[in-house]
Amino acid sequence: MVNSTRFKDKTAVVTASTDGIGLAIVRRLAQEGASVIISSRLQKNVDKAIETLRDENISVKGIVCHVSKREDRGNLVKFSTQNFTKKVDVLVSNAAVSPFAGATLDMQESQFDKIMDVNFKASFQLVQDFKEHMNEYGSIVFISSYVGYNPRQPIGMYGVSKTALFGLTRALAYEMWENNHVRVNCVAPGIIKTRFSYVIWGDEEAFKETRRSIIIDRPGQPDEIAAPTAFLCSSDASYITGETLVVGGGLQSHL
Ligand code: NAP
């Protein structure tokens, strides 16, 4: 039970938010009073997520947005700002793909491009797109990953795309504060129970070894990423910008 109204009268946009971590972030922000705009690539997933939340008495609006499609991002901006008459307070960039598993140097160019386009470049472009449409003292959060601290095969380039988000967080934190006092932070989840990571936690026997490397010896739940993300988006984090928060049950990330 969430008992807070930190986002009353605030508008929040969360990308890739019809399932998993994104959907949990939407739920949390809405429970705390935000008007939330959800999106993902498929209309049927947008409709389903809206319905799921409606069953929980949570009302959100949704639109299709494949984050690496310029036109879709433009539509998302228009939809979220009701054609530019309103501004947005919170932007969470959550989309990622991992289309390759193997030795990093074996990756094809098309796979490299897809990873960088969705996981990294689109996060930058979303900030460019929303820059003029954010309220003063707004907040941006990039969803990265603990693997960004130690990218290696079989998902080496996915990890590198997540490392790049750490740098982007710093670079844009300076400019967005200067521009409009908008804070920019990053969340690096550990292993969280979603469809995306099923290959890691799905087989209990195979997961045993990995589990031993997590101090809180279990995978996390999406709402355990949603709560710290909401914190970073809220005025409770008013003196935090340019930071990455690892939320991974104590698994090895950095010192
Ligand atoms: P998930 O449960 O598989 O959900 C993925 C969501 O992203 C879906 O709503 C999907 O809907 C949407 N999506 C996929 N590609 C998209 C695109 N190009 N544009 C817009 N929406 C897109 O994944 P998740 O585990 O919640 O992952 C969310 C984020 O957390 C990712 O950035 C991931 O790297 C990060 N993360 C996850 C874990 C983990 O263990 N789960 C760990 C570290 C970091 P459609 O299919 O309709 O597009």
Coordinates of C-alpha atoms and ligand atoms in Angstrom, one line a residue:
M1 CA 0.0 0.0 0.0
V2 CA 1.5 3.3 -1.1
N3 CA 0.6 6.2 1.1
S4 CA 2.0 9.3 -0.7
T5 CA 1.0 12.1 -3.0
R6 CA 4.4 13.2 -4.1
F7 CA 3.3 13.4 -7.7
K8 CA 0.0 15.1 -7.3
D9 CA -0.6 17.5 -10.2
K10 CA 2.5 16.1 -12.0
T11 CA 2.7 14.5 -15.4
A12 CA 5.0 11.6 -16.0
V13 CA 6.0 9.8 -19.2
V14 CA 7.5 6.3 -19.0
T15 CA 8.7 4.6 -22.1
A16 CA 8.6 0.8 -22.7
S17 CA 6.0 0.7 -19.9
T18 CA 3.5 -1.9 -20.8
D19 CA 5.3 -4.7 -19.0
G20 CA 8.0 -5.5 -16.4
I21 CA 9.9 -2.7 -14.8
G22 CA 8.3 0.1 -16.8
L23 CA 4.8 -1.0 -15.9
A24 CA 5.8 -1.2 -12.2
I25 CA 7.2 2.4 -12.4
V26 CA 3.9 3.6 -14.0
R27 CA 1.9 1.9 -11.3
R28 CA 4.0 3.5 -8.6
L29 CA 4.0 7.0 -10.0
A30 CA 0.2 6.9 -10.6
Q31 CA -0.4 5.5 -7.1
E32 CA 1.5 8.6 -5.8
G33 CA -0.8 10.9 -7.8
A34 CA 0.9 11.4 -11.2
S35 CA -1.0 11.6 -14.5
V36 CA 1.0 9.0 -16.4
I37 CA 1.5 8.4 -20.1
I38 CA 2.4 4.8 -21.0
S39 CA 3.9 3.6 -24.3
S40 CA 5.5 0.7 -26.1
R41 CA 5.8 -0.7 -29.6
L42 CA 2.6 -2.6 -29.8
Q43 CA -0.9 -1.1 -29.6
K44 CA -2.3 -4.4 -28.2
N45 CA 0.2 -4.2 -25.3
V46 CA -0.7 -0.6 -24.6
D47 CA -4.4 -1.5 -24.5
K48 CA -3.7 -4.5 -22.3
A49 CA -1.6 -2.5 -19.8
I50 CA -4.3 0.3 -19.6
E51 CA -6.9 -2.4 -18.9
T52 CA -4.7 -4.1 -16.3
L53 CA -4.2 -0.8 -14.5
R54 CA -7.9 0.1 -14.8
D55 CA -8.7 -3.2 -13.0
E56 CA -6.5 -1.8 -10.2
N57 CA -8.4 1.5 -10.2
I58 CA -5.5 3.2 -11.9
S59 CA -6.2 5.4 -14.9
V60 CA -3.4 6.1 -17.4
K61 CA -3.3 7.2 -21.0
G62 CA -1.3 5.4 -23.6
I63 CA 0.2 5.6 -27.1
V64 CA 2.4 3.5 -29.3
C65 CA 6.0 4.6 -29.3
H66 CA 8.9 2.6 -30.6
V67 CA 11.6 4.7 -29.0
S68 CA 14.0 4.6 -31.9
K69 CA 11.4 5.8 -34.4
R70 CA 11.6 9.6 -34.7
E71 CA 7.9 9.9 -35.7
D72 CA 6.7 7.8 -32.7
R73 CA 8.7 10.0 -30.3
G74 CA 7.2 13.1 -31.9
N75 CA 3.7 11.6 -31.4
L76 CA 4.6 10.8 -27.8
V77 CA 5.7 14.4 -27.1
K78 CA 2.5 15.7 -28.6
F79 CA 0.2 13.2 -26.8
S80 CA 2.0 13.8 -23.5
T81 CA 1.8 17.6 -23.7
Q82 CA -1.7 17.6 -25.3
N83 CA -0.2 19.2 -28.4
F84 CA 2.2 21.4 -26.4
T85 CA -0.2 23.2 -24.1
K86 CA 1.0 21.3 -21.0
K87 CA 4.5 20.4 -19.8
V88 CA 5.9 17.2 -18.4
D89 CA 7.4 16.8 -14.9
V90 CA 8.9 13.3 -15.1
L91 CA 10.5 11.4 -18.0
V92 CA 11.7 7.8 -17.5
S93 CA 13.6 6.2 -20.4
N94 CA 13.3 2.5 -19.9
A95 CA 13.5 0.7 -23.3
A96 CA 16.2 -1.8 -24.1
V97 CA 16.8 -4.8 -26.3
S98 CA 19.3 -7.6 -26.3
P99 CA 19.2 -9.3 -29.7
F100 CA 22.5 -11.1 -29.4
A101 CA 24.1 -13.6 -27.1
G102 CA 27.7 -14.8 -27.7
A103 CA 31.2 -13.5 -28.0
T104 CA 31.1 -9.7 -28.3
L105 CA 33.4 -9.7 -31.4
D106 CA 31.0 -12.0 -33.2
M107 CA 28.2 -9.5 -33.3
Q108 CA 26.8 -8.3 -36.6
E109 CA 26.6 -4.7 -37.5
S110 CA 22.8 -4.7 -37.6
Q111 CA 22.7 -6.2 -34.0
F112 CA 25.2 -3.6 -32.8
D113 CA 23.1 -0.8 -34.4
K114 CA 19.8 -2.1 -32.9
I115 CA 21.3 -2.3 -29.4
M116 CA 22.8 1.2 -29.5
D117 CA 19.8 2.8 -31.2
V118 CA 17.2 1.5 -28.7
N119 CA 19.2 1.3 -25.5
F120 CA 21.4 4.4 -25.8
K121 CA 20.7 6.8 -28.7
A122 CA 16.9 6.8 -28.1
S123 CA 17.4 7.8 -24.5
F124 CA 19.5 10.8 -25.7
Q125 CA 16.9 11.7 -28.4
L126 CA 14.0 11.5 -25.9
V127 CA 15.7 14.1 -23.8
Q128 CA 16.2 16.3 -26.9
D129 CA 12.6 15.8 -27.8
F130 CA 11.2 16.6 -24.4
K131 CA 13.7 19.3 -23.4
E132 CA 11.4 22.2 -24.3
H133 CA 8.4 20.5 -22.9
M134 CA 9.5 19.9 -19.3
N135 CA 8.5 21.9 -16.3
E136 CA 11.2 23.6 -14.2
Y137 CA 12.4 21.3 -11.4
G138 CA 11.4 18.2 -13.4
S139 CA 13.3 15.0 -13.3
I140 CA 14.6 12.5 -15.8
V141 CA 15.7 8.9 -15.1
F142 CA 17.5 6.5 -17.4
I143 CA 17.0 2.8 -16.7
S144 CA 20.5 1.2 -17.2
S145 CA 21.8 -2.1 -15.7
Y146 CA 24.4 -3.4 -13.2
V147 CA 26.1 -5.0 -16.2
G148 CA 27.0 -1.5 -17.4
Y149 CA 29.8 -1.7 -14.7
N150 CA 31.3 -4.8 -16.1
P151 CA 30.2 -5.5 -19.7
R152 CA 31.2 -9.0 -21.0
Q153 CA 30.0 -11.8 -23.1
P154 CA 27.4 -13.2 -23.8
I155 CA 25.8 -9.8 -23.6
G156 CA 28.9 -7.6 -23.9
M157 CA 27.5 -4.9 -26.2
Y158 CA 24.2 -4.7 -24.3
G159 CA 26.4 -4.0 -21.3
V160 CA 28.4 -1.3 -23.2
S161 CA 25.1 0.4 -24.2
K162 CA 24.2 0.5 -20.5
T163 CA 27.7 1.9 -19.5
A164 CA 27.0 4.6 -22.0
L165 CA 23.9 5.6 -20.1
F166 CA 26.1 6.3 -17.0
G167 CA 28.0 8.8 -19.1
L168 CA 24.9 10.3 -20.7
T169 CA 23.5 10.8 -17.2
R170 CA 26.5 13.0 -16.2
A171 CA 26.6 14.9 -19.5
L172 CA 22.9 15.8 -19.6
A173 CA 22.7 16.5 -15.8
Y174 CA 24.9 19.6 -16.3
E175 CA 23.0 20.9 -19.3
M176 CA 19.4 20.1 -18.1
W177 CA 20.1 21.8 -14.8
E178 CA 21.5 24.9 -16.6
N179 CA 18.6 24.8 -19.0
N180 CA 15.6 24.4 -16.7
H181 CA 16.7 23.0 -13.3
V182 CA 15.8 19.5 -14.4
R183 CA 17.6 16.7 -12.6
V184 CA 19.0 13.7 -14.5
N185 CA 19.7 10.4 -12.8
C186 CA 20.1 6.8 -13.6
V187 CA 18.9 3.5 -12.0
A188 CA 21.0 0.3 -12.6
P189 CA 18.8 -2.7 -11.7
G190 CA 20.3 -6.0 -10.8
I191 CA 18.5 -9.2 -11.8
I192 CA 14.8 -8.5 -11.7
K193 CA 12.0 -11.0 -12.3
T194 CA 10.6 -10.0 -15.7
R195 CA 10.1 -11.6 -19.1
F196 CA 13.3 -9.9 -20.3
S197 CA 15.6 -11.7 -17.8
Y198 CA 13.7 -15.0 -17.7
V199 CA 16.7 -16.7 -19.3
I200 CA 18.7 -15.9 -16.1
W201 CA 16.3 -16.7 -13.3
G202 CA 13.8 -19.0 -15.0
D203 CA 15.8 -22.2 -14.4
E204 CA 16.1 -22.5 -10.6
E205 CA 19.0 -25.0 -10.8
A206 CA 21.0 -22.9 -13.2
F207 CA 20.3 -19.7 -11.2
K208 CA 21.8 -21.2 -8.0
E209 CA 25.3 -20.0 -8.8
T210 CA 24.2 -16.5 -9.7
R211 CA 22.0 -16.3 -6.7
R212 CA 25.0 -16.9 -4.4
S213 CA 26.6 -13.7 -5.8
I214 CA 23.6 -11.6 -4.6
I215 CA 23.7 -10.6 -1.0
I216 CA 19.9 -10.5 -0.8
D217 CA 19.9 -14.0 -2.3
R218 CA 17.0 -13.7 -4.7
P219 CA 16.0 -11.9 -7.9
G220 CA 14.3 -8.5 -7.3
Q221 CA 10.7 -7.7 -8.2
P222 CA 9.8 -4.9 -10.6
D223 CA 8.2 -2.8 -7.8
E224 CA 11.6 -2.9 -6.0
I225 CA 12.9 -0.9 -9.0
A226 CA 9.8 1.3 -9.2
A227 CA 10.2 2.6 -5.6
P228 CA 13.8 3.9 -5.9
T229 CA 13.0 5.3 -9.4
A230 CA 10.0 7.2 -7.9
F231 CA 12.3 8.5 -5.2
L232 CA 14.8 9.9 -7.8
C233 CA 11.9 11.4 -9.7
S234 CA 10.5 13.1 -6.6
S235 CA 11.4 16.2 -4.7
D236 CA 12.7 13.9 -2.0
A237 CA 15.8 13.7 -4.3
S238 CA 16.0 17.4 -4.9
Y239 CA 19.7 17.5 -4.2
I240 CA 20.6 14.4 -6.3
T241 CA 21.5 14.7 -10.0
G242 CA 24.0 13.1 -12.3
E243 CA 24.0 9.9 -10.2
T244 CA 23.5 6.3 -10.8
L245 CA 21.7 4.2 -8.2
V246 CA 22.4 0.5 -8.2
V247 CA 19.4 -1.5 -7.1
G248 CA 20.6 -5.1 -7.2
G249 CA 20.2 -6.7 -3.8
G250 CA 24.0 -6.1 -3.2
L251 CA 25.3 -8.0 -6.2
Q252 CA 28.8 -6.9 -7.3
S253 CA 28.6 -3.8 -9.4
H254 CA 31.2 -1.2 -8.3
L255 CA 33.0 -0.4 -5.0
Ligands
NAP1 P1 10.3 -6.5 -20.1 O1 9.6 -7.0 -18.9 O2 10.6 -7.4 -21.2 O3 9.5 -5.3 -20.7 C1 9.9 -4.7 -21.8 C2 8.9 -3.5 -22.2 O4 9.6 -2.7 -23.2 C3 7.6 -4.0 -22.8 O5 6.6 -3.1 -22.4 C4 7.9 -3.8 -24.3 O6 6.6 -3.7 -25.0 C5 8.7 -2.6 -24.3 N1 9.7 -2.4 -25.4 C6 10.6 -3.2 -25.9 N2 11.3 -2.7 -26.9 C7 10.8 -1.4 -27.1 C8 11.1 -0.3 -27.9 N3 12.0 -0.4 -28.9 N4 10.4 0.8 -27.8 C9 9.5 0.9 -26.9 N5 9.1 0.0 -26.0 C10 9.8 -1.2 -26.1 O7 11.7 -5.8 -19.7 P2 12.3 -5.3 -18.3 O8 13.0 -6.4 -17.7 O9 11.2 -4.6 -17.5 O10 13.3 -4.2 -18.7 C11 13.1 -2.8 -18.6 C12 14.4 -2.1 -18.5 O11 15.2 -2.6 -17.4 C13 15.4 -2.3 -19.7 O12 16.0 -1.1 -20.0 C14 16.4 -3.4 -19.2 O13 17.6 -3.3 -19.9 C15 16.5 -3.0 -17.8 N6 17.0 -4.0 -16.9 C16 16.3 -5.1 -16.7 C17 16.8 -6.1 -15.8 C18 16.1 -7.4 -15.5 O14 16.7 -8.2 -14.8 N7 14.9 -7.5 -15.9 C19 18.1 -5.9 -15.2 C20 18.8 -4.7 -15.5 C21 18.3 -3.8 -16.3 P3 6.4 -3.9 -26.6 O15 6.8 -5.3 -26.9 O16 4.9 -3.6 -26.8 O17 7.3 -2.9 -27.2

